[in-house]
PDB file of C-alpha atoms and ligand atoms in Angstrom:
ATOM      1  CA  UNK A 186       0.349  -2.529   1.889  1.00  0.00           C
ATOM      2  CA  UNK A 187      -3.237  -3.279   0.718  1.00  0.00           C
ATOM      3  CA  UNK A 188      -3.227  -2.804  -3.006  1.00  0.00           C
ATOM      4  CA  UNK A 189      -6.207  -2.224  -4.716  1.00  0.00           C
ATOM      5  CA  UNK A 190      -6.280  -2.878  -8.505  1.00  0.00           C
ATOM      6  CA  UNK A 191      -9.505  -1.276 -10.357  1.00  0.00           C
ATOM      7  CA  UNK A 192     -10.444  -0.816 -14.272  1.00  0.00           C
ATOM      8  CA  UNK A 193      -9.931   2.616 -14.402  1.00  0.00           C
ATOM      9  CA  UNK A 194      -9.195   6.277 -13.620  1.00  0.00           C
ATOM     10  CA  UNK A 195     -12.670   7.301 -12.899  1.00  0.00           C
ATOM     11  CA  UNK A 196     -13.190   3.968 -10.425  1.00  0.00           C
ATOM     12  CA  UNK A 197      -9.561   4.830  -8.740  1.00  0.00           C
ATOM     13  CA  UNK A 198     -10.809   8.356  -8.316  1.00  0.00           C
ATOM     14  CA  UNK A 199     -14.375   7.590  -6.652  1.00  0.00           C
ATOM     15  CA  UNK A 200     -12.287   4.765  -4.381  1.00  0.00           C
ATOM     16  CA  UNK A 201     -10.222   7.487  -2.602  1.00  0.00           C
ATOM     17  CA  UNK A 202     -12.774   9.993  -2.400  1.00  0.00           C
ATOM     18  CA  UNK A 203     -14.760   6.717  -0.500  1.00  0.00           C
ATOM     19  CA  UNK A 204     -11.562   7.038   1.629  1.00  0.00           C
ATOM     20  CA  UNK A 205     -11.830  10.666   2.729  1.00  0.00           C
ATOM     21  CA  UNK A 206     -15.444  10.825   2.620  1.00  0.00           C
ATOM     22  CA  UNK A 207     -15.582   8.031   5.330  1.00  0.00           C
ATOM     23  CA  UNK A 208     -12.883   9.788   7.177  1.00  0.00           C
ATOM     24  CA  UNK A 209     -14.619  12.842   7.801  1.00  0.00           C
ATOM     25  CA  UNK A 210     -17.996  10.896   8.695  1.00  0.00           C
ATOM     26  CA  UNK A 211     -16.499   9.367  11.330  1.00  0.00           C
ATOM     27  CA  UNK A 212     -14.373  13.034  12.413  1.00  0.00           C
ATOM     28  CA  UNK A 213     -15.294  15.647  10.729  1.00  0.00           C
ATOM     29  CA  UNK A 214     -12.265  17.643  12.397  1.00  0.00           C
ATOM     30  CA  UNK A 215     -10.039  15.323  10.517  1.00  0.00           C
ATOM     31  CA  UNK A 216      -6.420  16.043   9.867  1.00  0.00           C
ATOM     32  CA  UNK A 217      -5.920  16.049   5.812  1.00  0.00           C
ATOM     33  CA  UNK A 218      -2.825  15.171   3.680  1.00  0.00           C
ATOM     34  CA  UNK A 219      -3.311  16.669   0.149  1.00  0.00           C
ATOM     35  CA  UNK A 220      -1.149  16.171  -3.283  1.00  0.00           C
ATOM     36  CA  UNK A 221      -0.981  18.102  -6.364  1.00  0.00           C
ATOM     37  CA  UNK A 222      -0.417  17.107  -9.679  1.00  0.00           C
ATOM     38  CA  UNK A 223      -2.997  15.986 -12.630  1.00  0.00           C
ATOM     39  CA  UNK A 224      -3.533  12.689 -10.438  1.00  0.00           C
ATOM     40  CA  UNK A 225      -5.636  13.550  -7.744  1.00  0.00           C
ATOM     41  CA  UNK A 226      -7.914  16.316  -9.879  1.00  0.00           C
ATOM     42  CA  UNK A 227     -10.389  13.996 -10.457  1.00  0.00           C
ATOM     43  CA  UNK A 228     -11.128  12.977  -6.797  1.00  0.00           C
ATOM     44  CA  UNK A 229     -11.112  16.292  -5.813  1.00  0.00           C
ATOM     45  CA  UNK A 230     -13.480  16.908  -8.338  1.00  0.00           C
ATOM     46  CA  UNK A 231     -15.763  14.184  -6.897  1.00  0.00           C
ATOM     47  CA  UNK A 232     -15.207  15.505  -3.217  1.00  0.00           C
ATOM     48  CA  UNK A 233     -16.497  18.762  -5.113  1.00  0.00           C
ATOM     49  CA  UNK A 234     -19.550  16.732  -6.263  1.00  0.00           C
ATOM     50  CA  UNK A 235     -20.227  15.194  -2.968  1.00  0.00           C
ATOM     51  CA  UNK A 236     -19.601  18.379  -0.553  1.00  0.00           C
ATOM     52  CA  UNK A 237     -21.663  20.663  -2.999  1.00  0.00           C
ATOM     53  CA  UNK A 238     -24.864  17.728  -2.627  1.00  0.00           C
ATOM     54  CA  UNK A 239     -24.261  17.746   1.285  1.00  0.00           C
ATOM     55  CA  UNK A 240     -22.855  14.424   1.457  1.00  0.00           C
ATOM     56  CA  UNK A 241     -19.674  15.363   3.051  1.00  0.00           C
ATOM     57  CA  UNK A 242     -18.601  18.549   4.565  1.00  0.00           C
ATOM     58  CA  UNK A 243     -14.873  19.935   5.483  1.00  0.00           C
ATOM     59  CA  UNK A 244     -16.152  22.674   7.381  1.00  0.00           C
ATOM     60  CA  UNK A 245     -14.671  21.560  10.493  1.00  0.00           C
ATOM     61  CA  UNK A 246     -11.028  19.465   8.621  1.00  0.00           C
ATOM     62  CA  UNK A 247      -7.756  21.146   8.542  1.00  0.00           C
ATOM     63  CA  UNK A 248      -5.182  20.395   5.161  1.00  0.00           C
ATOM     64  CA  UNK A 249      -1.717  20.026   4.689  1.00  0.00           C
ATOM     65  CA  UNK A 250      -0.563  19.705   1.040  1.00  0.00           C
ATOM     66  CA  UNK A 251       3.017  18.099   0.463  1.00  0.00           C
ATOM     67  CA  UNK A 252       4.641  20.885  -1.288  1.00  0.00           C
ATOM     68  CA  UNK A 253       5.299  23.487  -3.096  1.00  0.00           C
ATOM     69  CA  UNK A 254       8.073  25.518  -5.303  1.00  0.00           C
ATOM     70  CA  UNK A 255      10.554  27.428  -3.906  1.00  0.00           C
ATOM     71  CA  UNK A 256      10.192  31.065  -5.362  1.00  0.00           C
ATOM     72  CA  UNK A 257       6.737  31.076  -6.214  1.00  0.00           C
ATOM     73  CA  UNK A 258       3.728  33.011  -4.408  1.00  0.00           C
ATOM     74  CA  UNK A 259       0.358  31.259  -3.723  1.00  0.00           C
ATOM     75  CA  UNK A 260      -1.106  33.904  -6.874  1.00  0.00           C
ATOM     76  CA  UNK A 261       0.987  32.059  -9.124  1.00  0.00           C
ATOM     77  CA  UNK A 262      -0.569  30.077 -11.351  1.00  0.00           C
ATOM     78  CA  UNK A 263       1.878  27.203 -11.249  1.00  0.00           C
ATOM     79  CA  UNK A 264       2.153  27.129  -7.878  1.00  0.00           C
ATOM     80  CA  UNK A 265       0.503  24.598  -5.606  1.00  0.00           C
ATOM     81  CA  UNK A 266      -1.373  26.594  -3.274  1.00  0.00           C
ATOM     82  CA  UNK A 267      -3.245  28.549  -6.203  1.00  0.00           C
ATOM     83  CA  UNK A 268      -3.709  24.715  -8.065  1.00  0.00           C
ATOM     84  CA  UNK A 269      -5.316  23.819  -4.719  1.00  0.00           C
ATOM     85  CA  UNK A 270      -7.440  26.693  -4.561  1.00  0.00           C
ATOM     86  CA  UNK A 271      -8.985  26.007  -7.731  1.00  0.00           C
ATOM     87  CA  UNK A 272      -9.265  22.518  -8.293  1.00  0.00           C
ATOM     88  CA  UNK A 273     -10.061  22.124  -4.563  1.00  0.00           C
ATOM     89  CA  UNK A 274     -10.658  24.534  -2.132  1.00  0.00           C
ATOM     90  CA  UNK A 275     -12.458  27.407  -4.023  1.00  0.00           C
ATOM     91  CA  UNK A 276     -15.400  25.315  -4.065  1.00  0.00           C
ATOM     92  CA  UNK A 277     -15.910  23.442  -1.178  1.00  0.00           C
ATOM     93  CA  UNK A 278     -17.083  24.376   2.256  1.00  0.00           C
ATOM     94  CA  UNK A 279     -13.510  23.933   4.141  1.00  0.00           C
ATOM     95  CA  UNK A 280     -12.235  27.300   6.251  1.00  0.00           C
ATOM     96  CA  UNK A 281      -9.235  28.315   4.085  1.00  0.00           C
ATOM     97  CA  UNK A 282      -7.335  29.502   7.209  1.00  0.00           C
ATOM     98  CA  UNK A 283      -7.092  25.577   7.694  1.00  0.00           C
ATOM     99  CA  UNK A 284      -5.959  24.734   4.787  1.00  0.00           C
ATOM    100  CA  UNK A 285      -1.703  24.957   4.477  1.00  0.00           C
ATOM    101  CA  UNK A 286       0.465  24.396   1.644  1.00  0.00           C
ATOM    102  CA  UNK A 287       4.321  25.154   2.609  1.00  0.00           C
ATOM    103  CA  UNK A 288       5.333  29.079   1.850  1.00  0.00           C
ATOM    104  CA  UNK A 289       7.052  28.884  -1.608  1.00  0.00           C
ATOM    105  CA  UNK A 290       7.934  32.727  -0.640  1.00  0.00           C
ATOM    106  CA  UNK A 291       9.028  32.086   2.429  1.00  0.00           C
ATOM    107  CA  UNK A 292      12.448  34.693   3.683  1.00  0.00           C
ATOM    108  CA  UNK A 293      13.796  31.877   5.829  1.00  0.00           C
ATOM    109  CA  UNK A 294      12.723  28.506   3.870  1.00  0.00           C
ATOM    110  CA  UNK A 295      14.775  26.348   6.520  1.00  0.00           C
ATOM    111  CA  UNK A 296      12.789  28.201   9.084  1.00  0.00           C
ATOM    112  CA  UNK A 297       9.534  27.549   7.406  1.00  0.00           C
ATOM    113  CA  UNK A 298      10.386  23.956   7.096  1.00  0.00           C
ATOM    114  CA  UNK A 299      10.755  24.000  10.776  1.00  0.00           C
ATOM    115  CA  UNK A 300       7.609  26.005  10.912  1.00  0.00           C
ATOM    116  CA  UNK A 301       5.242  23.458   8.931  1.00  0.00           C
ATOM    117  CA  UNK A 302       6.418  20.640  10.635  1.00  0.00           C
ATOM    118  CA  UNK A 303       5.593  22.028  13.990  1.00  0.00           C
ATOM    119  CA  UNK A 304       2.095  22.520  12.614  1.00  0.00           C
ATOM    120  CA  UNK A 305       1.075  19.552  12.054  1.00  0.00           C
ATOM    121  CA  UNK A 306       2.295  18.185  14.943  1.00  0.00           C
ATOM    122  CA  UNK A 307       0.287  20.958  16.740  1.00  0.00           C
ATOM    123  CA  UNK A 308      -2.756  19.618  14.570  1.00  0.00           C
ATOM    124  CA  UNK A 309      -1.716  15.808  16.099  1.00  0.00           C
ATOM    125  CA  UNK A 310      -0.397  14.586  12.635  1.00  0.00           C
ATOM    126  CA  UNK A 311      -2.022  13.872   9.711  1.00  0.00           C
ATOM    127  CA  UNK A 312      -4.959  11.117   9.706  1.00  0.00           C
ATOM    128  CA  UNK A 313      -4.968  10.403   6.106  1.00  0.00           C
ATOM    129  CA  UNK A 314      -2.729  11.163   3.692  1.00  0.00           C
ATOM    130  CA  UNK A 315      -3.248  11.525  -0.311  1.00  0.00           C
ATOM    131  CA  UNK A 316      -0.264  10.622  -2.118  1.00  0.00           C
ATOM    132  CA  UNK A 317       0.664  10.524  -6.283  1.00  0.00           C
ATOM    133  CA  UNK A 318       3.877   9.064  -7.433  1.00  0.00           C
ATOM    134  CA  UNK A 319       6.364  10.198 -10.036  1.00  0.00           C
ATOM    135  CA  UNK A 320       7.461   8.314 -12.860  1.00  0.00           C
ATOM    136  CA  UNK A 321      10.617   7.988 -10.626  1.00  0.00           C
ATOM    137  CA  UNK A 322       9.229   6.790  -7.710  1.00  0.00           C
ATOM    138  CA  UNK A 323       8.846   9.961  -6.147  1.00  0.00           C
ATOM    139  CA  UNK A 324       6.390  11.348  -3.056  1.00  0.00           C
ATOM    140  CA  UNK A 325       5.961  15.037  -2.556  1.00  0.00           C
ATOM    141  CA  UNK A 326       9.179  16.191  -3.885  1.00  0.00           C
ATOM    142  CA  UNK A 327      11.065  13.463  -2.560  1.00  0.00           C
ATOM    143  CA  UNK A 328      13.271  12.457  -5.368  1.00  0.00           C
ATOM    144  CA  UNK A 329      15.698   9.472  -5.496  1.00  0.00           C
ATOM    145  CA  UNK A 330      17.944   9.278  -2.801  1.00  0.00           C
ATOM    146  CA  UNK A 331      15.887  11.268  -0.556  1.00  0.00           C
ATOM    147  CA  UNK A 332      16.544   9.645   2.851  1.00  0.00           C
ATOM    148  CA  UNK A 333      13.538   7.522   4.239  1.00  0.00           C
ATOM    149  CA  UNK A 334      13.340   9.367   7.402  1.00  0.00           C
ATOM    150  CA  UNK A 335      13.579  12.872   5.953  1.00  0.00           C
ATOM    151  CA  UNK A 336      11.353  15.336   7.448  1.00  0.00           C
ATOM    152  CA  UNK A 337      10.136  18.944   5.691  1.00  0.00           C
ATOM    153  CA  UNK A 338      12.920  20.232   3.935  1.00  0.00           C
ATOM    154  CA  UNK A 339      14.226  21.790   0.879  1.00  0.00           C
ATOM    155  CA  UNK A 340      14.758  19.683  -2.569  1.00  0.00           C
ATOM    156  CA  UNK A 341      16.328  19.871  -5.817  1.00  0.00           C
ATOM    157  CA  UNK A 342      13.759  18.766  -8.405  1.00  0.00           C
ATOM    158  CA  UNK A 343      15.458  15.942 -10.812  1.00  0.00           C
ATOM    159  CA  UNK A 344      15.680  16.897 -14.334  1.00  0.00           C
ATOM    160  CA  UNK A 345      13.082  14.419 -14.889  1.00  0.00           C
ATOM    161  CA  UNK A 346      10.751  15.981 -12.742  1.00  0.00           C
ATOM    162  CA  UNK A 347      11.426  19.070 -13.999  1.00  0.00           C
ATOM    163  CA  UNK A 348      10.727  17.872 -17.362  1.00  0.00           C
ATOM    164  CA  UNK A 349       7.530  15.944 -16.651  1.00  0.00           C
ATOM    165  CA  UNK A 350       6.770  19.213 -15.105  1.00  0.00           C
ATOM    166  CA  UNK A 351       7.498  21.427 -17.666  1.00  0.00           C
ATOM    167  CA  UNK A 352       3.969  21.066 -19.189  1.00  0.00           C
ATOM    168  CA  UNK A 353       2.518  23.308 -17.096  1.00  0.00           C
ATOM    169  CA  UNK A 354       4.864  26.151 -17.386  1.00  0.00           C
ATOM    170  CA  UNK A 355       4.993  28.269 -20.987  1.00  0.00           C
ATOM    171  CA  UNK A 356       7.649  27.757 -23.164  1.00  0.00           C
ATOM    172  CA  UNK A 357       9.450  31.305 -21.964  1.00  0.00           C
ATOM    173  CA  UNK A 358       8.097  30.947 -17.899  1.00  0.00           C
ATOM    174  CA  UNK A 359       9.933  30.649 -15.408  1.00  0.00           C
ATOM    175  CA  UNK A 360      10.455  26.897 -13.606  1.00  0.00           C
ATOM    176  CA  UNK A 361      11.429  26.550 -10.160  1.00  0.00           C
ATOM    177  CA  UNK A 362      14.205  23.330  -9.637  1.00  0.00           C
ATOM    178  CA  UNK A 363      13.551  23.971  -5.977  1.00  0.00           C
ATOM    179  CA  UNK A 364      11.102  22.906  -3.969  1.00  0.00           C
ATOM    180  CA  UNK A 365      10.034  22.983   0.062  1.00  0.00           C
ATOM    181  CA  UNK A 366       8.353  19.265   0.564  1.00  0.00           C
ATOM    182  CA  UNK A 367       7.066  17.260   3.427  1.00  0.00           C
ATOM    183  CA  UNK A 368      10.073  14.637   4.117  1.00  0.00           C
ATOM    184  CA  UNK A 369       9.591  10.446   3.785  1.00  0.00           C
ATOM    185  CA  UNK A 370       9.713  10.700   7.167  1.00  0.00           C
ATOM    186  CA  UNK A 371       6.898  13.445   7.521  1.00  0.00           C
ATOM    187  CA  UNK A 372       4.586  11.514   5.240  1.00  0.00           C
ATOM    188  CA  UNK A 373       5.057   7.823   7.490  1.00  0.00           C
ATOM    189  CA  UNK A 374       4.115   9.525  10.407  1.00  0.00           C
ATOM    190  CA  UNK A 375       0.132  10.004   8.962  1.00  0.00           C
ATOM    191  CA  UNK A 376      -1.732   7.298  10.543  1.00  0.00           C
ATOM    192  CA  UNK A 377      -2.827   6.442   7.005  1.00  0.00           C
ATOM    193  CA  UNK A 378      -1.772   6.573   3.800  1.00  0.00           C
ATOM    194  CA  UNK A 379      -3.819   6.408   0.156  1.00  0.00           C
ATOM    195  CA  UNK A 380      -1.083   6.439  -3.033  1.00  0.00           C
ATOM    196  CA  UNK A 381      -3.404   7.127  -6.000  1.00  0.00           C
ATOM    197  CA  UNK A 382      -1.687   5.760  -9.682  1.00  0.00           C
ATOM    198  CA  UNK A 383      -3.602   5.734 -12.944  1.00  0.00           C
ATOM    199  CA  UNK A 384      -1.704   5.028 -16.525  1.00  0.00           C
ATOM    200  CA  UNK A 385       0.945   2.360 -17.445  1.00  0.00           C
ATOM    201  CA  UNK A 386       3.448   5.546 -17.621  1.00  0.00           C
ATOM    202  CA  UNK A 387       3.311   4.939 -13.755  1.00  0.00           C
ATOM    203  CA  UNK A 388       3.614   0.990 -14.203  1.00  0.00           C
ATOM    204  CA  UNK A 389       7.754   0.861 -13.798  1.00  0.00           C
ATOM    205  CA  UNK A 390       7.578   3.214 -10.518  1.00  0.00           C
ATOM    206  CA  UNK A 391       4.629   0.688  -9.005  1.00  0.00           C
ATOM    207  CA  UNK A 392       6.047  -1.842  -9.146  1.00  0.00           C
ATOM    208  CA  UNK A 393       9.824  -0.735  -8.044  1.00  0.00           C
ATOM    209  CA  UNK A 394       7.361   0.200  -5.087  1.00  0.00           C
ATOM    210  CA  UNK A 395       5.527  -2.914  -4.468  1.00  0.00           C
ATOM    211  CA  UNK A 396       8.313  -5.100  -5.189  1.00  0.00           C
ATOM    212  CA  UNK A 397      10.918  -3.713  -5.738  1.00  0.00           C
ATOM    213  CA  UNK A 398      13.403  -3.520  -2.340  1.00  0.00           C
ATOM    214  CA  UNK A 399      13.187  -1.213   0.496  1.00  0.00           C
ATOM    215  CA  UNK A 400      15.427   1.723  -0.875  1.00  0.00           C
ATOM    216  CA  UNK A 401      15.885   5.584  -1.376  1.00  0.00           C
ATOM    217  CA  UNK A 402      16.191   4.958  -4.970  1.00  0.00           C
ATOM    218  CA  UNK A 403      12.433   4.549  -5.381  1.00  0.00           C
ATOM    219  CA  UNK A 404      11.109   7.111  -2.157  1.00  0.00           C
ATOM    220  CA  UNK A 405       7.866   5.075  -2.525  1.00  0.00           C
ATOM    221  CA  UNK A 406       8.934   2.147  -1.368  1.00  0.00           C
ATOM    222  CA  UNK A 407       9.638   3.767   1.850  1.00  0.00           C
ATOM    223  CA  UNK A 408       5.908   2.895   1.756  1.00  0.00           C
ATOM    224  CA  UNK A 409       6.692  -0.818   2.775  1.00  0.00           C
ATOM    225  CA  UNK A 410       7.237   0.517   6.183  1.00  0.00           C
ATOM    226  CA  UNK A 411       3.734   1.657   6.833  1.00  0.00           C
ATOM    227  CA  UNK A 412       1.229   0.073   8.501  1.00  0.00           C
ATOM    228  CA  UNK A 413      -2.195   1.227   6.900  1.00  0.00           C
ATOM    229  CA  UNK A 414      -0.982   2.060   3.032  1.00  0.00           C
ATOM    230  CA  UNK A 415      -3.296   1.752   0.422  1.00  0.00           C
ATOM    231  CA  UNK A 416      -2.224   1.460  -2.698  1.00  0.00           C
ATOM    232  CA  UNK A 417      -4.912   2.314  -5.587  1.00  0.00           C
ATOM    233  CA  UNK A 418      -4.387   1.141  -9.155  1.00  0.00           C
ATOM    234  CA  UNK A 419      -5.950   1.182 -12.686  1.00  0.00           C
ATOM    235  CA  UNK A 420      -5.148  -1.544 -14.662  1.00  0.00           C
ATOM    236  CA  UNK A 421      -2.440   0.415 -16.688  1.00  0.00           C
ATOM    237  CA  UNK A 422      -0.323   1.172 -13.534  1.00  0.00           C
ATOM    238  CA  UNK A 423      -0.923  -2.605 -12.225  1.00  0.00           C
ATOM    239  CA  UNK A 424      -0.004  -4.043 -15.633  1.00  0.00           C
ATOM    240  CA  UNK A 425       4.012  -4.455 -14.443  1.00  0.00           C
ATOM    241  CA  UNK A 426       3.288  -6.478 -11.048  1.00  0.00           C
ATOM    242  CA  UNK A 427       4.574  -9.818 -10.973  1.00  0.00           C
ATOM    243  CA  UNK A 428       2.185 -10.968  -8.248  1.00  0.00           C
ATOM    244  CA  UNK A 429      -1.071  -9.277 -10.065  1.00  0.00           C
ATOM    245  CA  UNK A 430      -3.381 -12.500  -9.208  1.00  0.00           C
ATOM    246  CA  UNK A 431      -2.184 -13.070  -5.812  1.00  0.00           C
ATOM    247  CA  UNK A 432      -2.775  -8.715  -5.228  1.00  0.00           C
ATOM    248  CA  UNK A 433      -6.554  -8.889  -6.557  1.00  0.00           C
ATOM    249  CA  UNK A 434      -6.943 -12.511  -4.279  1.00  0.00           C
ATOM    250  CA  UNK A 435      -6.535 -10.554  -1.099  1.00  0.00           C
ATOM    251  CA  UNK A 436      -8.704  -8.103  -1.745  1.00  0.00           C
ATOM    252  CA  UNK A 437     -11.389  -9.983  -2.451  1.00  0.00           C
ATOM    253  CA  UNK A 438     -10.799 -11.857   0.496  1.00  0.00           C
ATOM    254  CA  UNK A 439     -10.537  -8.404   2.520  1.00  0.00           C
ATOM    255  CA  UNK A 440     -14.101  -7.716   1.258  1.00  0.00           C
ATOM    256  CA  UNK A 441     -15.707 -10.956   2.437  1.00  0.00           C
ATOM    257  CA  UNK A 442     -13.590 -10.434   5.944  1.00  0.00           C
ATOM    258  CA  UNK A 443     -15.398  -7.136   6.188  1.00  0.00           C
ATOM    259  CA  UNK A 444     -18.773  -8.602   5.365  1.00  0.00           C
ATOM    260  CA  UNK A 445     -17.700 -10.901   7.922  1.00  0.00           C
ATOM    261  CA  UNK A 446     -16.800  -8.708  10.786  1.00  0.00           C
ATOM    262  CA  UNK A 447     -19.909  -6.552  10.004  1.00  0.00           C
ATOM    263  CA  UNK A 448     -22.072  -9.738  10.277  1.00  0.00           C
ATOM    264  CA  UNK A 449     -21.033 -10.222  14.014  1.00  0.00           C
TER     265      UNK A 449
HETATM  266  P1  LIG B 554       0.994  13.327 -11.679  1.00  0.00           P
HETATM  267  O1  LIG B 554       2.202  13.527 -10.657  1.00  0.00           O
HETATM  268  O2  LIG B 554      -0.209  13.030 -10.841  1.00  0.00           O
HETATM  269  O3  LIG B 554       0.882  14.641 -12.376  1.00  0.00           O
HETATM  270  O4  LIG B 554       1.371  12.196 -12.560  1.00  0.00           O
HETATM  271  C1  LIG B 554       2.366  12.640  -9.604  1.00  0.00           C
HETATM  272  C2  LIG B 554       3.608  13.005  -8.827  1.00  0.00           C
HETATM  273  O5  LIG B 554       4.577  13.506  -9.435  1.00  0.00           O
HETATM  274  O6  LIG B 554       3.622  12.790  -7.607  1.00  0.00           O
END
C-alpha cells in the first residue's frame, strides 16, 4: 500500500483528482471506479473545475459506481445514481450511457448482480478505482464479515451504517437496509485502487486497515492484498497509525525516486 498522509481535506481531494486526471491523459477511454458518500464530493467537485476549464475531459471514459440501495429508483434523491448525477455527472462532459451505478429497482437483483459484473468485465475491468471507507472498515457496502473474494452481490447494511446513513434520509423517509454492491473481490480486480479518508472519525477504521491483520472484520484490509493501493490521508484520519514517521519517510523517498527515474 502506498499511503499518503496530507494536511487536509482540500489537499486529499486535489491529490486524487491528480490521480484520475493523469489517468485519463494517458487513456482517455479509461475504465472508472466511482464512490458515493460526502467523501469523494469534493474531488468530484474539482474534476468539475478541471473538465469545465478543458483540462481533462471524460468524453470518451466509461463509470462504474460501487453501489446502490436496494428499492430505490435512480430519481430518488437518496439514491446513488441521482447523488452521482448531481454532484458528478450533470456537469461534466462524460456520455451518461457510460456511466453505471447497479439497478436499485432491479426485478431480479441476483440477476442484475450477475448483469453488472459481466459489464465490466466486457469494459476489461476497472483501471482505477475510487474508494471511501466506513467508520467500520467498510468498502462499497461491504460490511464486516463480507468475504474477501466476494463479487457483486446483495448486502444487509449494519445498523451502524444505517445510522451513519440516516442523515441523509428525513426523519419520516424511508431507509433501505439493503443494498446491491460491487464484492471485495470485484473491487481487487481494478488494476488500481485510490481509498480517499479525511477526519479522525475515520482514524480507528485506518488504521485496523493499515495495520491491523488481514481479515473480513475490517473489508478494507482486504486492501493489503493489492498491488497498486493508494491510500490518501488528512492528518485527522492518520492521527491513529503507529508507524506515522516511517509512512511519510517513504513517500518522500517515492518522490525523489520519481525525480530520479524522470532524470534518466
Ligand atoms: P463518507 O462514507 O464518505 O460519507 O464518510 C464513506 C463510506 O461509507 O464508504
Amino acid at each position: 500500500m502506498q499511503i499518503v498522509i496530507l494536511k487536509n481535506a482540500a489537499e486529499v481531494a486535489a491529490y486524487g483528482a491528480d490521480i484520475f486526471t493523469q489517468q485519463l491523459a494517458r487513456n482517455p477511454g479509461s475504465v472508472l471506479g466511482l464512490a458515493t458518500g460526502s467523501t469523494p464530493v469534493a474531488l468530484y467537485q474539482e474534476l468539475i473545475r478541471r473538465n469545465q476549464a478543458g483540462t481533462v475531459s471524460f468524453s470518451k471514459a466509461k463509470t462504474f459506481n460501487l453501489d446502490e440501495y436496494l428499492g430505490l429508483n435512480g430519481e430518488h434523491p437518496q439514491s446513488y445514481r441521482y447523488f452521482m448525477n448531481e454532484q458528478l455527472f450533470n456537469h461534466i462532459d462524460i456520455n451518461k450511457e457510460n456511466t453505471h451505478v447497479p439497478p436499485g429497482d432491479a426485478k431480479n437483483p441476483i440477476e442484475a448482480c450477475k448483469e453488472y459484473e459481466a459489464r465490466i468485465s466486457a469494459a476489461d475491468g476497472i483501471d482505477v478505482q475510487l474508494l471511501g471507507i466506513g467508520r467500520n472498515g467498510h468498502i462499497g457496502f461491504n460490511e464486516p464479515s463480507s468475504g474477501l473474494t466476494s463479487r457483486t452481490r446483495v448486502k444487509t447494511l449494519t445498523k451502524a451504517t444505517i445510522d451513519d446513513n440516516a442523515r441523509f434520509f428525513a426523519a419520516d423517509e424511508y431507509q433501505p437496509h439493503l443494498s446491491i454492491t460491487m464484492g471485495i473481490g470485484t473491487i481487487l480486480d481494478a488494476r488500481k485502487v485510490v481509498l480517499l479518508a479525511t477526519g479522525e472519525n475515520k482514524a480507528d477504521a485506518v488504521h485496523a486497515m493499515i495495520e491491523g491483520p488481514l481479515t473480513a472484520a475490517c473489508p478494507a484490509s482486504a486492501l493489503q492484498m493489492h498491488r497498486h493501493a493508494v491510500i490518501v490521508l488528512d492528518e485527522g484520519a492518520a492521527s491513529k497509525l503507529k508507524d506515522i514517521e516511517f509512512y511519510k519517510h517513504i513517500e518522500a523517498e517515492n518522490q525523489k525516486l520519481q525525480e530520479y527515474l524522470a532524470s534518466l
